[in-house]
Tab-separated table of C-alpha atoms in Angstrom:
chain	number	residue	atom	x	y	z
C	16	MET	CA	0.000	0.000	0.000
C	17	GLU	CA	1.259	3.472	-0.890
C	18	LYS	CA	2.123	5.740	2.045
C	19	ILE	CA	-0.852	7.729	3.368
C	20	GLU	CA	0.085	11.184	4.653
C	21	SER	CA	-1.534	14.052	6.567
C	22	PHE	CA	-2.925	16.695	4.223
C	23	LEU	CA	-2.535	19.606	6.646
C	24	SER	CA	1.152	18.821	7.157
C	25	ILE	CA	1.606	18.892	3.360
C	26	VAL	CA	-0.429	21.946	2.372
C	27	GLU	CA	1.210	24.275	4.893
C	28	ASN	CA	4.429	23.984	2.864
C	29	TYR	CA	2.829	25.595	-0.207
C	30	LYS	CA	1.728	29.130	-1.052
C	31	ALA	CA	-1.279	28.130	-3.171
C	32	VAL	CA	-3.505	25.111	-3.614
C	33	PHE	CA	-5.812	24.038	-6.443
C	34	LEU	CA	-8.718	21.933	-5.137
C	35	ASP	CA	-11.039	19.719	-7.119
C	36	SER	CA	-14.647	20.017	-5.996
C	37	TYR	CA	-16.422	16.659	-6.182
C	38	GLY	CA	-14.597	14.018	-4.180
C	39	VAL	CA	-12.456	16.592	-2.355
C	40	LEU	CA	-14.865	19.109	-0.817
C	41	LYS	CA	-18.065	17.115	-1.273
C	42	ASN	CA	-19.275	13.720	-2.408
C	43	PHE	CA	-22.562	11.878	-2.944
C	44	ARG	CA	-23.394	12.307	0.754
C	45	GLY	CA	-22.917	16.079	0.662
C	46	LEU	CA	-20.179	18.154	2.248
C	47	ILE	CA	-17.264	16.052	3.521
C	48	GLU	CA	-17.158	16.418	7.297
C	49	GLY	CA	-14.290	18.638	8.458
C	50	VAL	CA	-13.736	20.420	5.129
C	51	GLN	CA	-14.691	23.812	6.599
C	52	GLU	CA	-11.933	23.493	9.193
C	53	THR	CA	-9.408	22.650	6.470
C	54	LEU	CA	-10.475	25.631	4.366
C	55	ASP	CA	-10.151	27.857	7.439
C	56	PHE	CA	-6.680	26.387	8.070
C	57	ILE	CA	-5.629	27.235	4.505
C	58	GLN	CA	-6.949	30.799	4.669
C	59	ASP	CA	-5.595	31.484	8.170
C	60	ARG	CA	-2.096	30.727	6.882
C	61	GLY	CA	-2.452	33.037	3.908
C	62	ILE	CA	-2.426	30.183	1.394
C	63	GLU	CA	-4.232	31.149	-1.806
C	64	PHE	CA	-6.700	28.632	-3.210
C	65	ARG	CA	-8.769	28.047	-6.316
C	66	ILE	CA	-11.467	25.446	-6.942
C	67	LEU	CA	-10.944	23.692	-10.295
C	68	THR	CA	-14.001	21.733	-11.365
C	69	ASN	CA	-15.007	19.894	-14.522
C	70	ASP	CA	-18.655	20.660	-13.733
C	71	ALA	CA	-19.832	22.665	-16.748
C	72	SER	CA	-23.473	22.751	-15.720
C	73	ARG	CA	-23.274	25.780	-13.397
C	74	SER	CA	-21.633	29.208	-13.400
C	75	GLN	CA	-19.128	30.419	-10.817
C	76	GLU	CA	-21.949	32.152	-8.953
C	77	GLN	CA	-24.118	29.046	-8.989
C	78	GLN	CA	-21.210	26.900	-7.803
C	79	SER	CA	-20.524	29.315	-4.938
C	80	GLU	CA	-24.200	29.341	-3.936
C	81	SER	CA	-24.203	25.534	-3.990
C	82	PHE	CA	-21.294	25.403	-1.526
C	83	THR	CA	-23.076	27.870	0.740
C	84	ARG	CA	-26.257	25.766	0.716
C	85	LEU	CA	-24.178	22.751	1.737
C	86	GLY	CA	-22.812	24.753	4.658
C	87	LEU	CA	-19.337	25.566	3.329
C	88	GLN	CA	-18.383	29.200	3.823
C	89	GLY	CA	-15.546	31.197	2.283
C	90	ILE	CA	-15.682	30.218	-1.405
C	91	PRO	CA	-16.604	33.331	-3.423
C	92	PRO	CA	-17.310	32.979	-7.167
C	93	GLU	CA	-13.960	34.459	-8.190
C	94	LYS	CA	-12.153	31.545	-6.492
C	95	ILE	CA	-13.869	29.009	-8.759
C	96	VAL	CA	-12.653	27.937	-12.201
C	97	THR	CA	-14.947	25.666	-14.239
C	98	SER	CA	-14.526	23.792	-17.489
C	99	GLY	CA	-17.671	25.595	-18.637
C	100	MET	CA	-15.809	28.902	-18.344
C	101	MET	CA	-13.176	27.582	-20.743
C	102	ALA	CA	-15.813	26.401	-23.209
C	103	LYS	CA	-17.616	29.741	-23.025
C	104	GLN	CA	-14.363	31.586	-23.652
C	105	TYR	CA	-13.730	29.454	-26.741
C	106	LEU	CA	-17.210	30.151	-28.104
C	107	GLN	CA	-16.794	33.888	-27.540
C	108	LEU	CA	-13.517	33.932	-29.450
C	109	LYS	CA	-14.190	31.452	-32.222
C	110	ILE	CA	-17.896	31.354	-33.077
C	111	LYS	CA	-19.247	34.523	-34.655
C	112	GLY	CA	-23.004	34.382	-35.112
C	113	GLY	CA	-25.305	31.484	-35.825
C	114	LYS	CA	-26.623	28.874	-33.429
C	115	VAL	CA	-24.931	26.367	-31.142
C	116	ALA	CA	-26.538	22.962	-30.675
C	117	TYR	CA	-26.127	21.369	-27.265
C	118	LEU	CA	-26.612	18.125	-25.414
C	119	GLY	CA	-27.475	18.764	-21.757
C	120	THR	CA	-29.753	20.836	-19.557
C	121	ALA	CA	-31.237	24.229	-20.382
C	122	ASN	CA	-29.571	25.677	-17.276
C	123	ALA	CA	-26.129	24.602	-18.461
C	124	ALA	CA	-26.853	25.982	-21.915
C	125	HIS	CA	-27.936	29.349	-20.521
C	126	TYR	CA	-24.651	29.650	-18.638
C	127	ILE	CA	-22.462	28.645	-21.585
C	128	MET	CA	-24.374	30.713	-24.097
C	129	GLN	CA	-23.645	33.935	-22.262
C	130	ALA	CA	-21.188	34.163	-25.151
C	131	ASN	CA	-24.021	36.027	-26.979
C	132	LEU	CA	-24.886	33.064	-29.149
C	133	GLU	CA	-28.252	31.456	-29.704
C	134	SER	CA	-28.544	27.914	-28.403
C	135	VAL	CA	-30.774	25.055	-29.465
C	136	ALA	CA	-31.201	21.729	-27.667
C	137	ILE	CA	-30.501	18.650	-29.767
C	138	ALA	CA	-34.072	17.508	-29.038
C	139	ASP	CA	-35.451	20.695	-30.641
C	140	LEU	CA	-33.158	20.674	-33.646
C	141	ASP	CA	-34.728	20.455	-37.110
C	142	LYS	CA	-32.474	17.972	-38.904
C	143	HIS	CA	-33.582	19.419	-42.253
C	144	ASP	CA	-32.524	22.961	-41.316
C	145	LEU	CA	-28.905	22.929	-40.145
C	146	ASP	CA	-27.459	25.918	-42.032
C	147	ASP	CA	-27.319	28.173	-38.939
C	148	ILE	CA	-25.730	25.546	-36.665
C	149	LYS	CA	-22.124	26.683	-36.250
C	150	ALA	CA	-20.962	24.473	-33.352
C	151	MET	CA	-22.037	21.600	-31.125
C	152	VAL	CA	-21.429	21.418	-27.356
C	153	PHE	CA	-21.556	18.413	-25.024
C	154	LEU	CA	-22.639	20.029	-21.747
C	155	ASP	CA	-24.205	17.600	-19.321
C	156	ASP	CA	-25.204	13.961	-18.843
C	157	GLU	CA	-28.886	14.787	-18.265
C	158	GLY	CA	-31.631	16.856	-19.836
C	159	PHE	CA	-32.069	14.677	-22.922
C	160	ASP	CA	-33.220	11.272	-24.162
C	161	TRP	CA	-30.126	9.071	-24.231
C	162	ASN	CA	-31.289	6.937	-27.153
C	163	TYR	CA	-33.014	9.432	-29.437
C	164	ASP	CA	-30.848	12.504	-28.794
C	165	ILE	CA	-27.460	10.771	-28.902
C	166	ASN	CA	-28.429	9.195	-32.216
C	167	LYS	CA	-29.504	12.639	-33.411
C	168	THR	CA	-26.178	14.074	-32.239
C	169	VAL	CA	-24.231	11.465	-34.201
C	170	ASN	CA	-26.123	12.303	-37.372
C	171	LEU	CA	-25.722	16.061	-36.889
C	172	ILE	CA	-21.951	15.748	-36.543
C	173	ARG	CA	-21.766	13.453	-39.576
C	174	LYS	CA	-23.576	16.055	-41.694
C	175	LYS	CA	-21.916	19.257	-40.438
C	176	ASN	CA	-18.223	20.148	-40.484
C	177	MET	CA	-18.004	22.409	-37.413
C	178	PRO	CA	-16.275	22.652	-34.013
C	179	ILE	CA	-17.450	20.040	-31.522
C	180	ILE	CA	-16.814	21.138	-27.935
C	181	VAL	CA	-16.792	18.944	-24.836
C	182	ALA	CA	-17.314	21.173	-21.803
C	183	ASN	CA	-16.719	18.421	-19.229
C	184	SER	CA	-14.043	15.762	-19.779
C	185	ASP	CA	-15.065	13.503	-16.882
C	186	ASN	CA	-15.951	9.924	-17.795
C	187	LEU	CA	-17.933	9.132	-14.650
C	188	TYR	CA	-18.836	10.351	-11.184
C	189	PRO	CA	-19.918	8.569	-7.966
C	190	VAL	CA	-23.614	8.575	-7.093
C	191	ALA	CA	-23.432	6.168	-4.140
C	192	LYS	CA	-20.782	4.335	-2.125
C	193	ASN	CA	-20.280	1.640	-4.766
C	194	ASP	CA	-22.063	3.102	-7.801
C	195	VAL	CA	-21.089	5.571	-10.522
C	196	SER	CA	-22.890	7.347	-13.342
C	197	ILE	CA	-21.658	8.014	-16.865
C	198	ALA	CA	-20.537	11.621	-17.299
C	199	THR	CA	-20.413	13.939	-20.312
C	200	GLY	CA	-16.845	13.101	-21.289
C	201	ALA	CA	-17.690	9.433	-21.725
C	202	ILE	CA	-20.691	10.257	-23.922
C	203	ALA	CA	-18.508	12.480	-26.098
C	204	LYS	CA	-15.814	9.802	-26.383
C	205	LEU	CA	-18.447	7.288	-27.457
C	206	VAL	CA	-19.587	9.607	-30.242
C	207	GLU	CA	-15.967	10.354	-31.210
C	208	SER	CA	-15.287	6.643	-31.622
C	209	ILE	CA	-18.451	6.102	-33.661
C	210	ILE	CA	-17.769	8.828	-36.227
C	211	ASN	CA	-13.951	8.780	-35.995
C	212	LYS	CA	-13.546	12.495	-35.280
C	213	LYS	CA	-11.658	14.361	-32.569
C	214	PHE	CA	-13.503	16.948	-30.492
C	215	ILE	CA	-12.239	19.956	-28.519
C	216	HIS	CA	-12.102	18.917	-24.849
C	217	PHE	CA	-12.069	21.362	-21.941
C	218	GLY	CA	-11.397	20.617	-18.299
C	219	LYS	CA	-8.812	18.570	-16.483
C	220	PRO	CA	-6.443	16.955	-17.464
C	221	ASP	CA	-6.010	19.537	-20.249
C	222	THR	CA	-4.011	22.592	-19.261
C	223	GLN	CA	-6.465	25.446	-20.004
C	224	MET	CA	-7.962	25.472	-16.500
C	225	PHE	CA	-4.546	25.245	-14.870
C	226	ASN	CA	-3.239	28.110	-17.009
C	227	PHE	CA	-6.289	30.225	-16.182
C	228	ALA	CA	-5.974	29.579	-12.432
C	229	PHE	CA	-2.209	30.189	-12.516
C	230	ASP	CA	-2.608	33.487	-14.384
C	231	ASP	CA	-5.381	34.493	-11.978
C	232	LEU	CA	-3.128	33.831	-8.986
C	233	ASN	CA	-0.454	36.035	-10.498
C	234	SER	CA	-2.815	38.878	-11.412
C	235	ASN	CA	-3.309	40.204	-7.880
C	236	GLY	CA	0.176	41.587	-7.317
C	237	ARG	CA	1.659	38.390	-5.935
C	238	ALA	CA	4.093	36.189	-7.825
C	239	PHE	CA	3.662	32.418	-7.638
C	240	ASN	CA	5.965	29.757	-9.044
C	241	LYS	CA	4.635	26.335	-9.988
C	242	GLU	CA	6.869	24.813	-7.299
C	243	GLU	CA	4.774	26.693	-4.723
C	244	ILE	CA	1.415	25.268	-5.892
C	245	LEU	CA	-0.307	22.032	-4.884
C	246	MET	CA	-3.050	20.314	-6.918
C	247	VAL	CA	-5.510	18.162	-4.941
C	248	GLY	CA	-7.952	15.729	-6.538
C	249	ASP	CA	-9.629	12.347	-6.242
C	250	THR	CA	-9.121	11.104	-9.809
C	251	LEU	CA	-5.841	10.016	-11.380
C	252	HIS	CA	-6.788	10.543	-15.032
C	253	THR	CA	-8.049	14.120	-14.596
C	254	ASP	CA	-6.824	15.864	-11.434
C	255	ILE	CA	-3.478	14.128	-10.947
C	256	LEU	CA	-2.547	13.748	-14.606
C	257	GLY	CA	-3.502	17.374	-15.203
C	258	GLY	CA	-1.439	18.596	-12.268
C	259	ASN	CA	1.523	16.459	-13.296
C	260	LYS	CA	1.385	17.769	-16.874
C	261	PHE	CA	1.167	21.353	-15.639
C	262	GLY	CA	4.228	20.880	-13.458
C	263	VAL	CA	2.807	21.279	-9.943
C	264	LYS	CA	2.930	18.857	-7.017
C	265	THR	CA	-0.139	16.633	-6.687
C	266	VAL	CA	-2.156	15.063	-3.874
C	267	LEU	CA	-4.497	12.138	-4.525
C	268	VAL	CA	-7.266	11.938	-1.900
C	269	LEU	CA	-9.255	8.774	-1.242
C	270	SER	CA	-12.571	10.471	-0.475
C	271	GLY	CA	-14.080	10.297	-3.968
C	272	ASN	CA	-13.444	8.356	-7.171
C	273	THR	CA	-10.359	6.528	-5.865
C	274	THR	CA	-10.807	4.269	-2.841
C	275	PRO	CA	-8.152	2.867	-0.469
C	276	GLY	CA	-8.690	-0.652	-1.776
C	277	GLU	CA	-7.920	0.246	-5.393
C	278	VAL	CA	-5.398	3.071	-5.167
C	279	GLU	CA	-2.225	0.991	-5.524
C	280	MET	CA	-3.589	-1.042	-8.449
C	281	ASN	CA	-4.845	2.107	-10.217
C	282	ILE	CA	-1.507	3.861	-9.898
C	283	ARG	CA	0.386	0.823	-11.197
C	284	SER	CA	-1.979	0.216	-14.123
C	285	SER	CA	-2.226	3.870	-15.175
C	286	GLY	CA	1.356	4.975	-14.599
C	287	ILE	CA	-0.040	8.223	-13.168
C	288	ILE	CA	1.833	8.873	-9.949
C	289	PRO	CA	0.782	11.505	-7.386
C	290	ASP	CA	3.398	13.116	-5.181
C	291	TYR	CA	1.292	12.479	-2.082
C	292	ILE	CA	-1.686	10.318	-1.059
C	293	CYS	CA	-4.092	11.375	1.711
C	294	GLU	CA	-7.292	9.870	3.064
C	295	SER	CA	-8.936	13.278	2.507
C	296	ILE	CA	-8.104	16.951	2.968
C	297	VAL	CA	-9.312	16.654	6.556
C	298	GLY	CA	-6.489	16.194	9.077
């Protein structure tokens, strides 16, 4: 078994910490007990933090409000970086006019389409009138009929040569102690394999979110080096791989997607090695 260490004894040696949301601050039960004390510990020592989440279904403000409803204080919107923000930024820069088709919920679409573009759900798309469709976005794993709308998505992408954006790269997420649900990234990868095309993926492990958070840290008059930053997550293939690629130290916690019983096997089989392993960020 890999060595399990105390998170608080690790984090106090860094000047900034990037925290994943699901599996680190909260899980299927709600807020992880003791997380508020850890966040207070981080802030009391002047350690900067950012929340990096692959949840593209809610804005920074909505994410912050969600933490508050769970009982976690001290996470303002500006401390949160979402994969949806990266997708929205891409749409603002690259798509000029027209409509964007999406697979997901109307709430997620409203947030992403603040890029001043008109959105249309795949379910409402007229397959005989596609001239104004300029991009397609995979947003969420709910809000649509999995059989009918995924088939419709496949046919849209086959007919239209346009940017295909994946706003959440996660393959799955826990919904109970021993159960998971398929996430947006897995749906997108299924469609990619069917039509043999590569889409534009946002979120961890890709570097856009890390670059954004790093630049944000260094925009407030302080200067941070990557050696002074710690990335904390519960998933090897997103959080830890992303942190490793970006060049910061990484902590794998066992309070979410990775459990104590599988951690050693997962590290060996994936070749993705965290710098530290902790039970959680509590203690």
